[in-house]
mmCIF file of C-alpha atoms in Angstrom:
data_model
loop_
_atom_site.group_PDB
_atom_site.id
_atom_site.type_symbol
_atom_site.label_atom_id
_atom_site.label_comp_id
_atom_site.label_asym_id
_atom_site.label_seq_id
_atom_site.Cartn_x
_atom_site.Cartn_y
_atom_site.Cartn_z
ATOM 1 C CA MET A 1 67.422 73.421 109.992
ATOM 2 C CA SER A 2 69.692 75.786 112.238
ATOM 3 C CA ARG A 3 72.445 72.753 112.330
ATOM 4 C CA ARG A 4 72.694 73.561 108.527
ATOM 5 C CA VAL A 5 72.917 77.473 109.087
ATOM 6 C CA GLY A 6 75.360 76.765 111.822
ATOM 7 C CA LYS A 7 77.557 74.338 109.416
ATOM 8 C CA ALA A 8 77.304 77.194 106.212
ATOM 9 C CA ALA A 9 78.231 79.652 108.637
ATOM 10 C CA SER A 10 81.538 78.207 110.015
ATOM 11 C CA LEU A 11 82.353 77.101 106.018
ATOM 12 C CA ALA A 12 81.497 81.023 105.269
ATOM 13 C CA PHE A 13 83.853 82.146 108.226
ATOM 14 C CA VAL A 14 86.800 79.968 107.359
ATOM 15 C CA ALA A 15 86.165 80.924 103.468
ATOM 16 C CA ALA A 16 86.470 84.553 104.768
ATOM 17 C CA VAL A 17 89.761 83.692 107.154
ATOM 18 C CA ILE A 18 91.509 81.780 103.942
ATOM 19 C CA VAL A 19 90.564 84.715 101.402
ATOM 20 C CA LEU A 20 91.914 87.254 103.953
ATOM 21 C CA TRP A 21 95.103 85.344 104.470
ATOM 22 C CA ALA A 22 95.097 85.110 100.578
ATOM 23 C CA PHE A 23 95.270 88.992 100.052
ATOM 24 C CA THR A 24 96.993 90.016 103.052
ATOM 25 C CA LEU A 25 99.231 87.567 104.890
ATOM 26 C CA ARG A 26 100.337 84.713 102.400
ATOM 27 C CA PRO A 27 104.012 85.130 101.978
ATOM 28 C CA GLN A 28 105.808 86.431 98.930
ATOM 29 C CA ALA A 29 107.161 82.837 98.580
ATOM 30 C CA LEU A 30 103.921 81.679 97.830
ATOM 31 C CA GLY A 31 102.720 84.432 95.545
ATOM 32 C CA GLY A 32 101.563 86.671 98.225
ATOM 33 C CA PRO A 33 102.181 90.245 99.577
ATOM 34 C CA ALA A 34 103.606 89.372 102.879
ATOM 35 C CA VAL A 35 107.119 88.764 104.612
ATOM 36 C CA PHE A 36 107.609 87.778 107.960
ATOM 37 C CA VAL A 37 110.981 89.372 109.680
ATOM 38 C CA ALA A 38 112.477 88.478 112.898
ATOM 39 C CA VAL A 39 114.052 91.920 114.620
ATOM 40 C CA ARG A 40 117.249 91.267 116.031
ATOM 41 C CA GLY A 41 119.422 93.300 117.959
ATOM 42 C CA SER A 42 118.409 96.600 119.316
ATOM 43 C CA SER A 43 118.644 99.357 116.446
ATOM 44 C CA MET A 44 115.020 99.896 115.935
ATOM 45 C CA LEU A 45 114.331 100.750 119.648
ATOM 46 C CA PRO A 46 111.668 101.748 120.976
ATOM 47 C CA THR A 47 109.841 100.975 117.760
ATOM 48 C CA TYR A 48 110.670 97.293 117.707
ATOM 49 C CA GLU A 49 112.143 95.301 120.037
ATOM 50 C CA HIS A 50 114.788 91.925 119.800
ATOM 51 C CA GLY A 51 112.593 89.090 119.039
ATOM 52 C CA ASP A 52 109.458 90.870 117.374
ATOM 53 C CA LEU A 53 108.146 89.445 114.628
ATOM 54 C CA VAL A 54 107.047 92.405 111.616
ATOM 55 C CA VAL A 55 105.007 91.543 108.979
ATOM 56 C CA VAL A 56 106.241 93.757 105.847
ATOM 57 C CA GLN A 57 104.149 94.055 102.747
ATOM 58 C CA SER A 58 105.503 95.231 99.268
ATOM 59 C CA ALA A 59 104.394 98.467 98.327
ATOM 60 C CA ALA A 60 104.757 100.466 94.826
ATOM 61 C CA ALA A 61 106.631 103.327 96.413
ATOM 62 C CA TYR A 62 108.531 104.268 99.270
ATOM 63 C CA LYS A 63 108.847 107.498 101.310
ATOM 64 C CA VAL A 64 111.083 109.474 104.066
ATOM 65 C CA GLY A 65 109.703 108.221 107.308
ATOM 66 C CA ASP A 66 108.729 104.686 106.262
ATOM 67 C CA VAL A 67 110.026 101.554 108.104
ATOM 68 C CA VAL A 68 110.946 99.360 105.574
ATOM 69 C CA ALA A 69 112.480 96.060 105.171
ATOM 70 C CA TYR A 70 115.314 95.957 102.303
ATOM 71 C CA ARG A 71 117.810 93.215 100.952
ATOM 72 C CA VAL A 72 121.616 94.381 101.501
ATOM 73 C CA PRO A 73 122.238 95.262 97.615
ATOM 74 C CA ALA A 74 124.490 92.574 95.842
ATOM 75 C CA GLY A 75 128.549 93.233 95.579
ATOM 76 C CA GLN A 76 128.267 94.606 99.588
ATOM 77 C CA ILE A 77 129.219 93.126 102.576
ATOM 78 C CA GLY A 78 125.912 90.999 103.818
ATOM 79 C CA ALA A 79 124.425 90.832 100.514
ATOM 80 C CA GLY A 80 121.308 89.107 100.405
ATOM 81 C CA LYS A 81 120.639 90.055 104.407
ATOM 82 C CA ILE A 82 117.028 91.313 104.969
ATOM 83 C CA VAL A 83 117.509 94.466 107.557
ATOM 84 C CA ILE A 84 114.444 96.451 109.082
ATOM 85 C CA HIS A 85 115.292 100.266 109.039
ATOM 86 C CA ARG A 86 113.611 103.546 108.685
ATOM 87 C CA ILE A 87 113.882 105.526 105.306
ATOM 88 C CA VAL A 88 115.317 108.765 106.269
ATOM 89 C CA ASP A 89 116.664 109.976 103.120
ATOM 90 C CA GLY A 90 117.098 109.322 99.396
ATOM 91 C CA ASP A 91 114.949 108.095 96.611
ATOM 92 C CA ALA A 92 114.269 104.745 95.110
ATOM 93 C CA THR A 93 116.255 106.169 91.775
ATOM 94 C CA HIS A 94 119.545 106.882 93.249
ATOM 95 C CA GLY A 95 119.137 104.865 96.772
ATOM 96 C CA PHE A 96 117.420 105.252 99.697
ATOM 97 C CA THR A 97 119.335 106.073 103.235
ATOM 98 C CA LEU A 98 118.183 104.565 106.107
ATOM 99 C CA GLN A 99 118.567 104.421 109.558
ATOM 100 C CA GLY A 100 117.490 102.309 112.379
ATOM 101 C CA ASP A 101 115.844 104.397 115.385
ATOM 102 C CA HIS A 102 118.155 103.490 117.975
ATOM 103 C CA ASN A 103 121.365 104.208 116.041
ATOM 104 C CA THR A 104 123.410 107.183 115.938
ATOM 105 C CA ALA A 105 124.325 106.531 112.163
ATOM 106 C CA PRO A 106 122.598 105.957 108.974
ATOM 107 C CA ASP A 107 123.506 102.243 107.255
ATOM 108 C CA PRO A 108 126.426 102.068 105.059
ATOM 109 C CA TRP A 109 124.021 100.418 102.201
ATOM 110 C CA HIS A 110 121.995 102.778 99.908
ATOM 111 C CA PRO A 111 119.207 100.225 98.468
ATOM 112 C CA ARG A 112 117.272 101.254 95.341
ATOM 113 C CA ARG A 113 113.669 100.032 94.804
ATOM 114 C CA ALA A 114 114.814 96.581 93.654
ATOM 115 C CA ASP A 115 116.362 95.602 96.954
ATOM 116 C CA MET A 116 113.128 97.164 98.924
ATOM 117 C CA VAL A 117 111.132 93.503 100.628
ATOM 118 C CA GLY A 118 108.159 95.888 101.490
ATOM 119 C CA ILE A 119 106.860 98.189 104.394
ATOM 120 C CA ALA A 120 106.442 97.303 108.029
ATOM 121 C CA THR A 121 102.659 96.787 108.465
ATOM 122 C CA PHE A 122 102.349 95.512 111.873
ATOM 123 C CA ARG A 123 104.302 93.283 114.492
ATOM 124 C CA LEU A 124 103.756 90.552 116.702
ATOM 125 C CA SER A 125 105.342 91.119 120.039
ATOM 126 C CA SER A 126 108.446 88.271 120.576
ATOM 127 C CA ALA A 127 106.966 85.995 117.696
ATOM 128 C CA GLY A 128 109.948 86.135 116.171
ATOM 129 C CA ARG A 129 112.192 84.708 118.870
ATOM 130 C CA LEU A 130 110.137 81.620 118.209
ATOM 131 C CA ILE A 131 111.062 81.666 114.865
ATOM 132 C CA SER A 132 114.429 82.354 115.338
ATOM 133 C CA LEU A 133 114.263 79.277 117.621
ATOM 134 C CA VAL A 134 112.724 76.594 115.267
ATOM 135 C CA GLN A 135 115.646 77.409 112.639
ATOM 136 C CA GLN A 136 118.400 76.450 114.816
ATOM 137 C CA PRO A 137 119.807 73.128 113.713
ATOM 138 C CA VAL A 138 119.442 71.190 116.914
ATOM 139 C CA ILE A 139 116.007 72.348 117.364
ATOM 140 C CA LEU A 140 114.992 71.016 114.041
ATOM 141 C CA ALA A 141 116.601 67.909 114.579
ATOM 142 C CA GLY A 142 114.850 67.644 117.710
ATOM 143 C CA LEU A 143 111.245 68.484 116.351
ATOM 144 C CA ALA A 144 111.855 65.953 113.417
ATOM 145 C CA SER A 145 112.593 63.124 115.667
ATOM 146 C CA ALA A 146 109.711 64.169 117.922
ATOM 147 C CA ILE A 147 107.639 63.505 114.937
ATOM 148 C CA VAL A 148 109.028 60.177 113.741
ATOM 149 C CA VAL A 149 109.029 58.915 117.301
ATOM 150 C CA THR A 150 105.054 60.194 117.391
ATOM 151 C CA VAL A 151 104.209 58.486 114.116
ATOM 152 C CA PHE A 152 105.781 55.426 115.256
ATOM 153 C CA LEU A 153 104.060 55.379 118.351
ATOM 154 C CA ALA A 154 100.948 56.266 117.260
ATOM 155 C CA ARG A 155 100.811 53.511 114.588
ATOM 156 C CA PRO A 156 98.096 50.867 115.164
ATOM 157 C CA ALA A 157 99.655 47.357 116.788
ATOM 158 C CA GLY A 158 99.665 44.531 114.299
ATOM 159 C CA PRO A 159 97.660 41.286 114.704
ATOM 160 C CA THR A 160 99.214 39.382 117.792
ATOM 161 C CA THR A 161 100.552 35.751 117.288
ATOM 162 C CA ARG A 162 97.391 34.275 119.035
ATOM 163 C CA THR A 163 94.825 36.420 116.379
ATOM 164 C CA ARG A 164 97.212 35.000 113.708
ATOM 165 C CA ARG A 165 96.498 31.344 114.881
ATOM 166 C CA VAL A 166 92.920 32.331 115.338
ATOM 167 C CA ARG A 167 92.769 33.521 111.808
ATOM 168 C CA ARG A 168 94.491 30.310 110.359
ATOM 169 C CA ARG A 169 92.264 28.061 112.110
ATOM 170 C CA LEU A 170 89.161 29.648 111.129
ATOM 171 C CA ALA A 171 90.625 29.953 107.328
ATOM 172 C CA GLY A 172 91.779 26.429 107.603
#
């Protein structure tokens, strides 16, 4: 009876983790609320360091003081690039003024509501370095090669010539 209770508890725990992930950390690409942004550079020191991975979640409204991720507006240099900075002025209609905590001047872009990716909710220290590393073409090629070699080596060996002869004698 206790084994059944243990299995049920384990299953309930796994289901709870999946539901929690689906509602909080599921990427926007999969219809969820989260985007994962790897911090590059020192513009957000001391809040975020180079290599941090910041989880950003979409929000209904943005206000001065929020640390947000936004896409550089279309038609401007760097269009589509995601930047994570703090809102220092502006509004969703006329555009926000953003600035990195470590920067002396605001960003040249003034994104509107449609350009906002979301508000920073938490960070994973140095996890962005791993993501950035894995996105390098040479590293990706190495990982793909390792997977192919592993699959090839893990394949069960076929029957040997001796085994085939024994099978033929038994069949014939």
